[in-house]
Amino acid sequence: MTETAMNPRPAPTTFQPAAQGLATPQEAVALPGLTPAGLQSEAVLARRRRLVLAVNLATLAALLYGLSHVLGAGGWTIADGAIFVAFLFGAPWTVLGFWNAVLGFWLLHGVKDGLERVAPFAAAGDLPTPVAVRTAILMTLRNEDPARAFARLHVVKQSVNATGEGGWYDYFVLSDTNDPEVAAAEERLAAAWQAEAGEDCRIIYRRRSDNAGFKAGNVRDFCERWGDDYEIMLPLDADSVMSGEAIVKLTRMMQAYPKLGILQSLVVGMPSQSAFARVFQFGMRQGMRPYTMGSAWWIGDCGPFWGHNAMVRIAPFRDGCHLPVLPGGPPLGGAVMSHDQVEATLMRRAGYEVRVLPVEMGSWEENPPTMLDFAKRDLRWCLGNLQYLKLLHLPDLRPMSRFQLFWAILMFLGLPAWTLMIALLPLKVIEDRALADYPAGLAAGLYLLFLAMYLSPKLAGFADILLRKGGAREYGGAPRFIISAAIEVVFAFLQGAVSSFRTTLFMIGLLFGRSRIGWGGQARDAHALSLATAFAGLWPHLLLALYLFTTLIVISPAMLLWSLPLTAGYLLAIPFAMVTALPALGTWFARHGLCGIPEDFDPPAELISIRQGHSA
């Protein structure tokens, strides 16, 4: 283990009681009938959750009722039963996404105080309250590009200092790098930062030789070694960037409400020269806004934690969020990989609220530049979420927290369910084509309705931008935004098919102990994929496409056309991955402003600094 401490500085002056008109910290005592931070009524949250449960169950029941009429035409078969059960596993995620989008759109446009209803703590961030809590900003690394990572943290530090509150923040680079060359580069950059920083702030670089617990173990090591010196920590990934203004606002919210344990910012993608990343994050930007707003309305104090770009109160995290070592061997045993959601449930169990602020506010990350890089990240999340099967029994979790773990599992269990339904489609066509009274209209209506529900978070996000005054202008104007939205919808269907089938194959491999996930640096920049690389990763998709297309074109060309939103991605997987990875296509998109985000058209100072650093 190596450690370099740079320029220790005296502790900032002690905070004095707030002047008149400034926010004062709330008492860290739970009040009867309120959530721990005193932010909301438990009864109100319970009513919201019952309402969401009711509308979701009613919607799912109606869909199942309609599906049973379609499948039962002519009598039930084994294929009908398999499709019905698969739909039962695959549909709930889409149904909840639909209702979250509806709620989110209503909160964004149907009421004046939508944000106050979901984030009553947010107002504290806009008050001119001096920061008065020592905060550690952490960046965790493992075999990442050191220059890139250090440059981002340097920009974060400069932005925080520009707020005038920089004296309350210290910086830690926590490395689990095991590549000697990368480690040497990290140490050189740390020393260079030491020479530059002077007396400005305290910076520590620490590299572990024992990487136990992966990233979660890295952060826990920080908490146990330095946690007594700080009240709050802000974990950042190697590709994370946050503005100083956003960091100070979140700090003020944590300061005002001492029983806020985790405060997660809404993380959005950074401008990218990768066509894949541009289209993906354009769609995520639109879908996440109403989805997160709607979900925060009823999740309330049991919110999400994504592991980075979030404020975390160190003492309860250190003392109450110990991750268990899962029994058994790999792949599901050992260290918890998707640690963040588990830590959120444990933080709530410890008596602290976990909240998300569903507002775009200067919190960014980079997205994978190619389909294969995206799939690699997705499979790591899949494995981590499936480990939650061994954590559902954790004692004393809140019912909502236990539901969150179950829901994270179901997100991935639903993918092989959809693959099974699609694979059974030719057999179902053969069984039903001779029926004179087949309910074709009902089948088509259910299919179109479900596609609309699947797209509803994105559609709600598109409508939000077009209805918001000046919203489309932030994306380069309404025509450019509409064209980008159309591109993204096609992209979403193609990418969804590729991703879901690849995850299905991975989960089948897990059953036979053949799927493994490594932990290392990730690709960040646009790069082309060769035909050999794309074929090696996606040839099973081509086989599935050949099966579906050859059978359907023979038995029912009309059904093949109807199926294209769900099946075209299999046939086009290899060219889709190659084309969206082309740097030239990404450059063309950027030049024409297609699938751009507001930061493309009006970049903030932090992202300008990063861009200038790349071009230097």
Coordinates of C-alpha atoms in Angstrom, one line a residue:
M1 CA 0.0 0.0 0.0
T2 CA 1.3 3.4 -0.9
E3 CA 0.1 6.7 0.5
T4 CA 1.1 10.3 -0.4
A5 CA -0.3 13.1 1.7
M6 CA -0.1 16.4 0.1
N7 CA -0.1 19.7 1.9
P8 CA -2.1 19.2 5.0
R9 CA -4.0 22.4 5.8
P10 CA -5.5 23.6 9.1
A11 CA -9.1 22.7 9.7
P12 CA -11.5 25.4 8.5
T13 CA -12.8 27.8 11.1
T14 CA -15.7 26.5 13.2
F15 CA -19.1 27.3 11.8
Q16 CA -21.0 29.8 13.8
P17 CA -24.8 29.7 14.3
A18 CA -26.7 30.7 11.2
A19 CA -27.6 34.3 10.8
Q20 CA -31.2 35.4 10.6
G21 CA -32.8 34.2 7.4
L22 CA -30.4 31.3 6.8
A23 CA -31.3 27.6 7.2
T24 CA -30.4 26.0 10.4
P25 CA -29.8 22.2 10.7
Q26 CA -32.8 20.2 11.7
E27 CA -32.8 18.2 14.9
A28 CA -31.4 14.8 14.2
V29 CA -34.3 13.2 16.1
A30 CA -37.1 11.3 14.4
L31 CA -40.5 12.8 15.0
P32 CA -43.5 10.6 15.5
G33 CA -45.3 10.0 12.2
L34 CA -42.5 11.6 10.1
T35 CA -39.6 10.1 8.2
P36 CA -36.3 10.3 10.1
A37 CA -35.3 13.7 8.7
G38 CA -38.7 15.1 9.4
L39 CA -39.3 15.7 5.7
Q40 CA -42.5 13.8 5.0
S41 CA -45.4 12.1 6.7
E42 CA -45.1 8.4 6.9
A43 CA -48.8 8.1 6.3
V44 CA -48.7 10.2 3.1
L45 CA -45.9 8.0 1.8
A46 CA -47.8 4.9 2.7
R47 CA -50.9 6.2 0.8
R48 CA -48.7 7.0 -2.3
R49 CA -47.2 3.5 -2.2
R50 CA -50.6 1.8 -1.9
L51 CA -51.8 3.9 -4.9
V52 CA -48.8 2.9 -7.0
L53 CA -49.2 -0.7 -6.0
A54 CA -52.9 -0.7 -6.9
V55 CA -52.6 0.9 -10.3
N56 CA -49.7 -1.4 -11.2
L57 CA -51.5 -4.5 -10.1
A58 CA -54.7 -3.4 -11.9
T59 CA -52.7 -2.7 -15.1
L60 CA -50.9 -6.0 -15.0
A61 CA -54.1 -7.8 -14.3
A62 CA -55.8 -6.2 -17.3
L63 CA -52.9 -7.1 -19.6
L64 CA -52.8 -10.7 -18.3
Y65 CA -56.6 -10.9 -18.8
G66 CA -56.3 -9.7 -22.4
L67 CA -53.3 -12.0 -23.0
S68 CA -55.2 -15.0 -21.6
H69 CA -57.9 -14.4 -24.2
V70 CA -55.4 -14.3 -27.0
L71 CA -53.4 -17.3 -25.8
G72 CA -56.5 -19.4 -24.9
A73 CA -58.1 -19.1 -28.3
G74 CA -58.4 -22.6 -29.5
G75 CA -57.4 -24.1 -26.1
W76 CA -54.3 -23.8 -24.0
T77 CA -51.0 -25.5 -24.9
I78 CA -47.6 -25.8 -23.3
A79 CA -46.4 -22.9 -25.4
D80 CA -49.3 -20.8 -24.3
G81 CA -48.5 -21.5 -20.6
A82 CA -44.9 -20.8 -21.1
I83 CA -45.6 -17.4 -22.8
F84 CA -48.1 -16.5 -20.0
V85 CA -45.6 -17.2 -17.2
A86 CA -42.8 -15.4 -19.1
F87 CA -45.0 -12.4 -19.5
L88 CA -45.7 -12.5 -15.8
F89 CA -42.0 -12.1 -15.2
G90 CA -41.2 -9.7 -18.0
A91 CA -44.1 -7.2 -17.8
P92 CA -44.0 -5.7 -14.3
W93 CA -40.8 -3.7 -15.0
T94 CA -42.4 -2.1 -18.1
V95 CA -45.7 -1.5 -16.2
L96 CA -44.0 0.3 -13.3
G97 CA -41.9 2.3 -15.8
F98 CA -45.1 3.4 -17.5
W99 CA -46.7 4.6 -14.2
N100 CA -43.5 6.2 -13.1
A101 CA -43.4 8.1 -16.4
V102 CA -47.1 9.2 -15.9
L103 CA -46.5 10.4 -12.4
G104 CA -43.3 12.1 -13.4
F105 CA -44.9 13.9 -16.3
W106 CA -47.8 15.0 -14.0
L107 CA -45.3 16.3 -11.4
L108 CA -43.3 18.2 -14.1
H109 CA -46.4 19.7 -15.8
G110 CA -49.5 19.0 -13.9
V111 CA -48.7 20.7 -10.6
K112 CA -46.8 23.8 -9.6
D113 CA -45.0 22.3 -6.7
G114 CA -43.9 19.0 -8.2
L115 CA -40.3 19.1 -7.0
E116 CA -41.3 20.1 -3.5
R117 CA -43.5 17.0 -3.4
V118 CA -40.7 14.6 -4.2
A119 CA -37.7 16.5 -2.8
P120 CA -38.8 18.7 0.1
F121 CA -35.1 19.0 1.2
A122 CA -34.1 20.7 -2.1
A123 CA -34.9 24.2 -1.0
A124 CA -32.0 24.1 1.5
G125 CA -29.6 24.0 -1.3
D126 CA -30.6 27.3 -2.7
L127 CA -30.3 29.2 0.6
P128 CA -27.1 31.3 1.2
T129 CA -26.1 29.1 4.1
P130 CA -22.4 28.8 4.6
V131 CA -21.0 25.3 4.3
A132 CA -20.0 24.0 7.7
V133 CA -19.3 20.3 7.4
R134 CA -16.0 18.7 6.5
T135 CA -16.4 16.7 3.3
A136 CA -14.1 14.3 1.5
I137 CA -14.4 14.0 -2.3
L138 CA -13.2 10.6 -3.3
M139 CA -12.2 9.2 -6.7
T140 CA -11.9 5.4 -6.9
L141 CA -9.6 3.9 -9.6
R142 CA -8.6 0.6 -10.9
N143 CA -6.4 0.5 -14.0
E144 CA -8.0 3.5 -15.5
D145 CA -6.3 6.1 -17.6
P146 CA -4.6 8.1 -14.8
A147 CA -4.2 11.4 -16.7
R148 CA -7.9 11.4 -17.6
A149 CA -9.0 10.6 -14.0
F150 CA -6.7 13.1 -12.3
A151 CA -7.7 15.8 -14.8
R152 CA -11.4 15.3 -13.9
L153 CA -10.8 15.5 -10.2
H154 CA -8.6 18.6 -10.7
V155 CA -11.5 20.3 -12.6
V156 CA -13.9 19.3 -9.8
K157 CA -11.5 20.9 -7.2
Q158 CA -11.2 24.1 -9.3
S159 CA -15.0 24.4 -9.6
V160 CA -15.5 23.8 -5.9
N161 CA -12.9 26.5 -5.0
A162 CA -14.7 28.9 -7.3
T163 CA -17.7 28.8 -5.1
G164 CA -15.7 30.2 -2.2
E165 CA -16.4 27.2 -0.1
G166 CA -13.3 25.1 -1.1
G167 CA -11.8 25.1 2.4
W168 CA -14.3 22.6 3.6
Y169 CA -13.4 19.9 1.0
D170 CA -10.5 17.5 0.9
Y171 CA -9.6 15.2 -2.0
F172 CA -8.7 11.5 -2.0
V173 CA -7.6 9.3 -4.9
L174 CA -8.3 5.8 -3.8
S175 CA -6.5 3.3 -6.1
D176 CA -7.0 -0.4 -6.5
T177 CA -4.7 -0.5 -9.6
N178 CA -2.7 -3.6 -10.0
D179 CA -0.9 -2.7 -13.2
P180 CA 2.6 -1.5 -12.3
E181 CA 2.8 1.0 -15.2
V182 CA -0.5 2.5 -14.4
A183 CA 0.3 2.7 -10.7
A184 CA 3.6 4.5 -11.4
A185 CA 1.7 7.0 -13.6
E186 CA -0.8 7.6 -10.8
E187 CA 2.0 8.3 -8.4
R188 CA 3.7 10.7 -10.7
L189 CA 0.5 12.6 -11.3
A190 CA -0.2 12.7 -7.5
A191 CA 3.2 14.2 -6.9
A192 CA 2.7 16.7 -9.7
W193 CA -0.6 17.8 -8.1
Q194 CA 1.2 18.1 -4.8
A195 CA 3.7 20.6 -6.3
E196 CA 0.8 22.6 -7.9
A197 CA -1.6 22.7 -4.9
G198 CA 0.7 24.5 -2.5
E199 CA -1.2 25.4 0.6
D200 CA -4.6 25.3 -1.2
C201 CA -6.0 22.0 0.2
R202 CA -5.2 18.6 1.5
I203 CA -5.0 15.8 -1.0
I204 CA -4.2 12.1 -0.4
Y205 CA -3.4 9.4 -2.8
R206 CA -3.6 5.9 -1.5
R207 CA -3.1 2.6 -3.4
R208 CA -4.1 -0.7 -1.9
S209 CA -2.1 -3.9 -2.7
D210 CA -5.1 -5.9 -1.4
N211 CA -8.2 -5.2 -3.5
A212 CA -10.6 -7.1 -1.2
G213 CA -14.2 -6.1 -1.7
F214 CA -13.6 -4.3 -5.0
K215 CA -14.8 -0.7 -5.1
A216 CA -17.0 -1.1 -2.0
G217 CA -13.9 -2.4 -0.1
N218 CA -11.9 0.5 -1.3
V219 CA -14.4 3.0 0.0
R220 CA -14.8 1.1 3.3
D221 CA -11.0 1.2 3.8
F222 CA -11.3 5.0 3.5
C223 CA -14.1 5.2 6.0
E224 CA -12.2 3.2 8.6
R225 CA -8.9 5.1 8.1
W226 CA -10.1 8.6 7.6
G227 CA -13.9 8.6 8.4
D228 CA -13.5 10.3 11.8
D229 CA -12.1 13.4 10.1
Y230 CA -15.1 14.0 7.9
E231 CA -18.9 14.0 8.2
I232 CA -19.7 13.5 4.5
M233 CA -18.1 11.9 1.6
L234 CA -18.7 12.3 -2.1
P235 CA -17.7 9.2 -4.1
L236 CA -16.8 9.8 -7.7
D237 CA -16.0 7.2 -10.4
A238 CA -13.0 7.7 -12.8
D239 CA -15.4 9.1 -15.4
S240 CA -17.4 11.3 -13.0
V241 CA -17.5 15.1 -13.0
M242 CA -19.5 17.4 -10.8
S243 CA -19.8 21.2 -10.7
G244 CA -18.8 23.0 -7.6
E245 CA -22.2 24.7 -7.5
A246 CA -23.9 21.3 -7.5
I247 CA -21.6 19.9 -4.8
V248 CA -22.1 22.9 -2.5
K249 CA -25.9 22.7 -3.0
L250 CA -26.0 19.0 -2.0
T251 CA -23.7 19.7 0.9
R252 CA -26.1 22.4 2.2
M253 CA -29.0 19.9 2.0
M254 CA -27.1 17.3 3.9
Q255 CA -26.1 20.0 6.4
A256 CA -29.7 21.1 6.9
Y257 CA -31.0 17.6 7.5
P258 CA -28.6 15.5 9.6
K259 CA -30.8 12.4 9.2
L260 CA -30.2 12.4 5.4
G261 CA -27.9 9.4 5.0
I262 CA -27.4 9.4 1.2
L263 CA -28.4 12.1 -1.2
Q264 CA -28.1 10.9 -4.8
S265 CA -27.8 13.4 -7.6
L266 CA -29.4 12.8 -11.0
V267 CA -26.4 11.7 -13.1
V268 CA -26.5 12.5 -16.8
G269 CA -24.1 11.7 -19.7
M270 CA -21.3 14.0 -20.9
P271 CA -21.0 15.2 -24.5
S272 CA -19.4 12.4 -26.5
Q273 CA -17.9 11.8 -29.9
S274 CA -19.1 8.3 -29.9
A275 CA -22.3 7.8 -31.9
F276 CA -23.4 5.0 -29.7
A277 CA -22.9 7.0 -26.5
R278 CA -24.6 10.1 -28.0
V279 CA -27.8 8.3 -28.9
F280 CA -27.9 6.2 -25.7
Q281 CA -27.4 9.1 -23.4
F282 CA -29.9 11.3 -25.3
G283 CA -32.5 8.6 -24.7
M284 CA -31.5 8.1 -21.1
R285 CA -31.6 11.9 -20.5
Q286 CA -35.2 12.0 -21.6
G287 CA -36.4 8.8 -19.9
M288 CA -34.6 9.3 -16.6
R289 CA -36.1 12.7 -15.9
P290 CA -39.8 11.8 -15.7
Y291 CA -39.0 8.2 -14.5
T292 CA -36.9 9.4 -11.5
M293 CA -39.3 12.2 -10.7
G294 CA -42.2 9.8 -10.6
S295 CA -40.4 7.1 -8.7
A296 CA -39.1 9.6 -6.1
W297 CA -42.7 10.6 -5.4
W298 CA -43.6 7.2 -3.8
I299 CA -40.2 5.7 -2.9
G300 CA -39.5 8.8 -0.8
D301 CA -37.0 8.0 2.0
C302 CA -36.0 4.6 0.6
G303 CA -34.4 6.1 -2.5
P304 CA -31.7 4.8 -4.8
F305 CA -27.9 4.9 -4.5
W306 CA -25.9 4.5 -7.7
G307 CA -22.5 4.4 -6.0
H308 CA -21.1 7.7 -7.2
N309 CA -22.0 11.4 -7.6
A310 CA -23.9 11.2 -4.3
M311 CA -23.4 12.6 -0.8
V312 CA -23.0 10.0 1.9
R313 CA -22.9 10.5 5.6
I314 CA -19.9 8.7 6.8
A315 CA -20.6 7.6 10.3
P316 CA -23.8 5.6 9.7
F317 CA -22.4 4.3 6.4
R318 CA -19.3 3.0 8.2
D319 CA -21.1 1.6 11.2
G320 CA -24.3 0.4 9.6
C321 CA -23.6 -0.5 6.0
H322 CA -21.2 -3.4 6.3
L323 CA -21.6 -5.6 3.2
P324 CA -21.8 -9.4 3.9
V325 CA -19.5 -11.8 2.1
L326 CA -22.0 -14.0 0.3
P327 CA -21.8 -17.8 0.9
G328 CA -20.7 -20.1 -1.8
G329 CA -18.3 -19.8 -4.6
P330 CA -18.4 -17.7 -7.7
P331 CA -20.3 -16.4 -9.6
L332 CA -23.0 -15.6 -7.0
G333 CA -20.8 -16.0 -3.9
G334 CA -18.1 -13.9 -2.5
A335 CA -18.0 -10.1 -2.5
V336 CA -21.1 -8.1 -3.4
M337 CA -20.5 -6.5 -6.8
S338 CA -23.6 -4.3 -7.1
H339 CA -22.9 -2.9 -3.6
D340 CA -24.7 0.5 -4.0
Q341 CA -28.3 -0.6 -3.7
V342 CA -27.5 -2.9 -0.8
E343 CA -25.8 0.0 1.0
A344 CA -28.9 2.1 0.4
T345 CA -31.1 -0.4 2.1
L346 CA -28.7 -0.7 5.0
M347 CA -28.5 3.0 5.4
R348 CA -32.3 3.2 5.7
R349 CA -32.2 0.3 8.2
A350 CA -29.8 2.4 10.2
G351 CA -32.4 5.1 10.6
Y352 CA -31.3 7.5 7.9
E353 CA -33.1 8.6 4.8
V354 CA -31.9 7.8 1.3
R355 CA -33.1 10.4 -1.2
V356 CA -32.6 11.2 -4.8
L357 CA -32.7 14.8 -6.2
P358 CA -34.4 14.3 -9.6
V359 CA -33.0 17.5 -11.1
E360 CA -30.3 18.0 -13.8
M361 CA -27.8 20.0 -11.8
G362 CA -24.2 19.6 -13.0
S363 CA -23.6 15.9 -12.3
W364 CA -22.1 14.0 -15.2
E365 CA -20.6 10.6 -16.2
E366 CA -19.3 9.1 -19.4
N367 CA -21.2 6.3 -21.1
P368 CA -19.7 3.3 -22.9
P369 CA -18.6 4.2 -26.5
T370 CA -19.7 0.9 -28.2
M371 CA -22.4 -1.7 -27.9
L372 CA -19.9 -4.3 -26.7
D373 CA -18.5 -2.0 -24.0
F374 CA -22.1 -1.3 -22.9
A375 CA -22.9 -5.0 -22.8
K376 CA -19.8 -5.7 -20.6
R377 CA -21.0 -3.1 -18.1
D378 CA -24.5 -4.4 -18.2
L379 CA -23.4 -8.0 -17.5
R380 CA -21.5 -6.9 -14.5
W381 CA -24.7 -5.2 -13.2
C382 CA -26.6 -8.3 -14.0
L383 CA -24.4 -10.5 -12.0
G384 CA -24.3 -8.0 -9.1
N385 CA -28.1 -7.8 -9.1
L386 CA -28.6 -11.5 -9.1
Q387 CA -26.5 -11.8 -6.0
Y388 CA -29.3 -10.0 -4.2
L389 CA -31.1 -13.4 -4.2
K390 CA -28.8 -14.2 -1.3
L391 CA -29.6 -10.9 0.5
L392 CA -33.4 -10.8 0.5
H393 CA -33.4 -12.4 3.9
L394 CA -31.3 -9.6 5.5
P395 CA -32.9 -8.8 8.9
D396 CA -34.8 -5.6 9.8
L397 CA -34.9 -4.1 6.3
R398 CA -37.8 -1.8 5.6
P399 CA -40.5 -3.4 3.3
M400 CA -39.7 -0.8 0.6
S401 CA -36.0 -1.6 0.9
R402 CA -36.6 -5.3 0.5
F403 CA -38.8 -4.5 -2.5
Q404 CA -36.0 -2.6 -4.1
L405 CA -33.7 -5.6 -3.9
F406 CA -36.4 -7.8 -5.4
W407 CA -37.1 -5.3 -8.1
A408 CA -33.4 -5.1 -9.0
I409 CA -33.4 -8.9 -9.5
L410 CA -36.6 -8.9 -11.5
M411 CA -35.1 -6.3 -13.9
F412 CA -32.7 -8.9 -15.2
L413 CA -34.9 -12.0 -14.7
G414 CA -37.4 -10.4 -17.1
L415 CA -34.9 -10.3 -20.0
P416 CA -34.7 -14.1 -20.5
A417 CA -38.5 -14.1 -20.1
W418 CA -38.9 -11.8 -23.1
T419 CA -36.4 -13.9 -25.1
L420 CA -38.4 -17.0 -24.4
M421 CA -41.6 -15.3 -25.6
I422 CA -40.0 -14.2 -28.8
A423 CA -38.4 -17.6 -29.4
L424 CA -41.8 -19.3 -29.0
L425 CA -43.5 -16.9 -31.5
P426 CA -43.1 -19.2 -34.6
L427 CA -44.6 -22.1 -32.7
K428 CA -47.5 -20.0 -31.5
V429 CA -48.2 -18.8 -35.1
I430 CA -48.3 -22.5 -36.3
E431 CA -50.7 -23.4 -33.5
D432 CA -53.1 -20.5 -34.1
R433 CA -53.0 -20.0 -37.9
A434 CA -55.9 -22.4 -38.5
L435 CA -58.2 -20.7 -36.0
A436 CA -61.1 -19.0 -37.7
D437 CA -62.0 -16.9 -34.7
Y438 CA -58.6 -15.9 -33.6
P439 CA -58.8 -12.5 -31.8
A440 CA -56.3 -10.7 -34.1
G441 CA -57.6 -7.3 -33.2
L442 CA -57.1 -7.9 -29.5
A443 CA -53.6 -9.3 -30.0
A444 CA -52.6 -6.3 -32.2
G445 CA -54.0 -3.9 -29.6
L446 CA -52.2 -5.5 -26.7
Y447 CA -48.9 -5.6 -28.7
L448 CA -49.1 -1.9 -29.7
L449 CA -50.2 -0.9 -26.2
F450 CA -47.2 -2.7 -24.7
L451 CA -44.8 -1.1 -27.1
A452 CA -46.1 2.3 -26.1
M453 CA -45.8 1.5 -22.4
Y454 CA -42.2 0.3 -23.0
L455 CA -41.4 3.6 -24.7
S456 CA -43.4 5.7 -22.2
P457 CA -40.5 7.1 -20.1
K458 CA -38.8 8.3 -23.3
L459 CA -42.0 9.7 -24.8
A460 CA -42.8 11.5 -21.5
G461 CA -39.3 13.0 -21.6
F462 CA -39.7 14.1 -25.2
A463 CA -43.0 15.7 -24.4
D464 CA -41.5 17.4 -21.4
I465 CA -38.8 19.1 -23.5
L466 CA -41.2 20.2 -26.2
L467 CA -43.7 21.6 -23.8
R468 CA -41.2 23.3 -21.6
K469 CA -40.5 27.0 -22.6
G470 CA -37.1 27.0 -24.3
G471 CA -36.7 23.3 -23.8
A472 CA -36.2 22.3 -27.4
R473 CA -33.8 25.3 -27.8
E474 CA -31.5 23.7 -25.3
Y475 CA -31.2 20.8 -27.7
G476 CA -30.5 22.8 -30.8
G477 CA -34.0 23.6 -31.8
A478 CA -37.3 21.7 -32.2
P479 CA -36.5 20.2 -35.7
R480 CA -33.1 18.8 -34.6
F481 CA -34.6 17.5 -31.3
I482 CA -37.5 15.7 -33.1
I483 CA -35.1 14.1 -35.6
S484 CA -32.8 13.0 -32.7
A485 CA -35.8 11.6 -30.8
A486 CA -36.8 9.5 -33.9
I487 CA -33.3 8.2 -34.2
E488 CA -33.2 7.3 -30.6
V489 CA -36.5 5.3 -30.7
V490 CA -35.2 3.1 -33.5
F491 CA -31.9 2.8 -31.6
A492 CA -33.7 1.8 -28.4
F493 CA -35.5 -1.1 -30.1
L494 CA -32.3 -2.4 -31.8
Q495 CA -30.1 -1.9 -28.7
G496 CA -32.8 -3.4 -26.4
A497 CA -32.9 -6.6 -28.5
V498 CA -29.1 -7.0 -28.6
S499 CA -28.7 -6.3 -24.9
S500 CA -31.5 -8.5 -23.7
F501 CA -30.4 -11.6 -25.7
R502 CA -26.8 -11.1 -24.6
T503 CA -27.9 -10.9 -21.0
T504 CA -30.0 -14.0 -21.5
L505 CA -27.0 -16.0 -22.8
F506 CA -25.0 -14.7 -19.8
M507 CA -27.6 -15.9 -17.3
I508 CA -27.8 -19.3 -19.0
G509 CA -24.0 -19.5 -18.6
L510 CA -24.4 -18.6 -14.9
L511 CA -26.6 -21.7 -14.4
F512 CA -23.7 -23.9 -15.7
G513 CA -21.0 -21.9 -13.9
R514 CA -19.5 -20.6 -17.2
S515 CA -20.1 -16.9 -17.0
R516 CA -17.4 -14.7 -15.4
I517 CA -17.0 -11.0 -15.0
G518 CA -13.7 -9.2 -14.5
W519 CA -13.0 -5.9 -12.7
G520 CA -10.8 -3.5 -14.4
G521 CA -10.6 -0.3 -16.4
Q522 CA -13.2 0.6 -18.9
A523 CA -13.0 2.0 -22.5
R524 CA -14.1 5.7 -22.5
D525 CA -13.2 7.0 -26.0
A526 CA -14.9 6.4 -29.4
H527 CA -13.2 3.5 -31.3
A528 CA -14.2 1.3 -34.2
L529 CA -15.1 -2.3 -33.9
S530 CA -13.8 -4.8 -36.5
L531 CA -16.0 -7.3 -38.1
A532 CA -14.2 -10.1 -36.3
T533 CA -14.7 -8.5 -32.9
A534 CA -18.4 -7.7 -33.5
F535 CA -19.0 -11.2 -34.9
A536 CA -17.2 -12.9 -32.0
G537 CA -19.4 -11.1 -29.5
L538 CA -22.7 -11.2 -31.4
W539 CA -22.9 -14.3 -33.6
P540 CA -25.5 -16.0 -31.3
H541 CA -27.8 -13.1 -32.2
L542 CA -27.4 -13.9 -35.9
L543 CA -28.3 -17.5 -35.3
L544 CA -31.5 -16.5 -33.4
A545 CA -32.4 -14.1 -36.2
L546 CA -31.9 -16.8 -38.8
Y547 CA -34.3 -19.1 -36.9
L548 CA -36.9 -16.4 -36.4
F549 CA -36.8 -14.9 -39.9
T550 CA -36.7 -18.1 -41.9
T551 CA -39.6 -19.7 -40.0
L552 CA -41.8 -16.6 -39.9
I553 CA -41.2 -15.6 -43.5
V554 CA -42.4 -19.1 -44.5
I555 CA -45.4 -19.5 -42.1
S556 CA -46.5 -15.8 -41.7
P557 CA -44.7 -12.9 -43.5
A558 CA -47.2 -10.5 -41.9
M559 CA -46.2 -11.7 -38.4
L560 CA -42.6 -11.2 -39.3
L561 CA -43.4 -7.5 -40.2
W562 CA -45.3 -7.0 -36.9
S563 CA -42.4 -8.5 -34.9
L564 CA -39.6 -6.3 -36.4
P565 CA -39.5 -3.8 -33.5
L566 CA -38.5 -6.7 -31.2
T567 CA -36.6 -9.0 -33.7
A568 CA -34.8 -6.7 -36.1
G569 CA -32.1 -6.1 -33.5
Y570 CA -31.1 -9.8 -33.6
L571 CA -30.6 -9.7 -37.4
L572 CA -28.8 -6.3 -37.4
A573 CA -26.8 -6.8 -34.2
I574 CA -23.4 -7.1 -35.9
P575 CA -23.7 -4.2 -38.3
F576 CA -25.5 -2.1 -35.6
A577 CA -22.6 -2.6 -33.2
M578 CA -20.1 -1.7 -36.0
V579 CA -21.9 1.3 -37.4
T580 CA -22.6 2.9 -34.0
A581 CA -19.0 2.5 -33.0
L582 CA -17.6 4.3 -36.1
P583 CA -15.8 7.4 -34.9
A584 CA -16.7 9.1 -38.3
L585 CA -20.4 8.7 -37.6
G586 CA -20.0 10.1 -34.1
T587 CA -18.2 13.1 -35.6
W588 CA -20.9 13.6 -38.2
F589 CA -23.6 13.5 -35.5
A590 CA -21.7 16.0 -33.4
R591 CA -21.1 18.3 -36.3
H592 CA -24.8 18.3 -37.1
G593 CA -25.9 18.5 -33.5
L594 CA -27.9 15.2 -33.7
C595 CA -28.6 13.4 -30.5
G596 CA -26.9 16.3 -28.7
I597 CA -27.6 17.2 -25.1
P598 CA -27.8 20.8 -23.7
E599 CA -24.1 20.6 -22.7
D600 CA -23.2 20.1 -26.4
F601 CA -24.8 23.4 -27.3
D602 CA -24.0 25.4 -24.2
P603 CA -21.1 23.6 -22.4
P604 CA -20.5 24.5 -18.7
A605 CA -17.1 25.7 -17.6
E606 CA -16.2 22.3 -16.1
L607 CA -16.7 20.5 -19.3
I608 CA -14.9 23.2 -21.3
S609 CA -11.9 22.7 -19.0
I610 CA -12.0 19.0 -19.6
R611 CA -12.3 19.4 -23.4
Q612 CA -9.4 21.8 -23.4
G613 CA -7.3 19.4 -21.4
H614 CA -8.0 16.6 -23.9
S615 CA -6.9 18.9 -26.8
A616 CA -3.8 20.1 -25.1

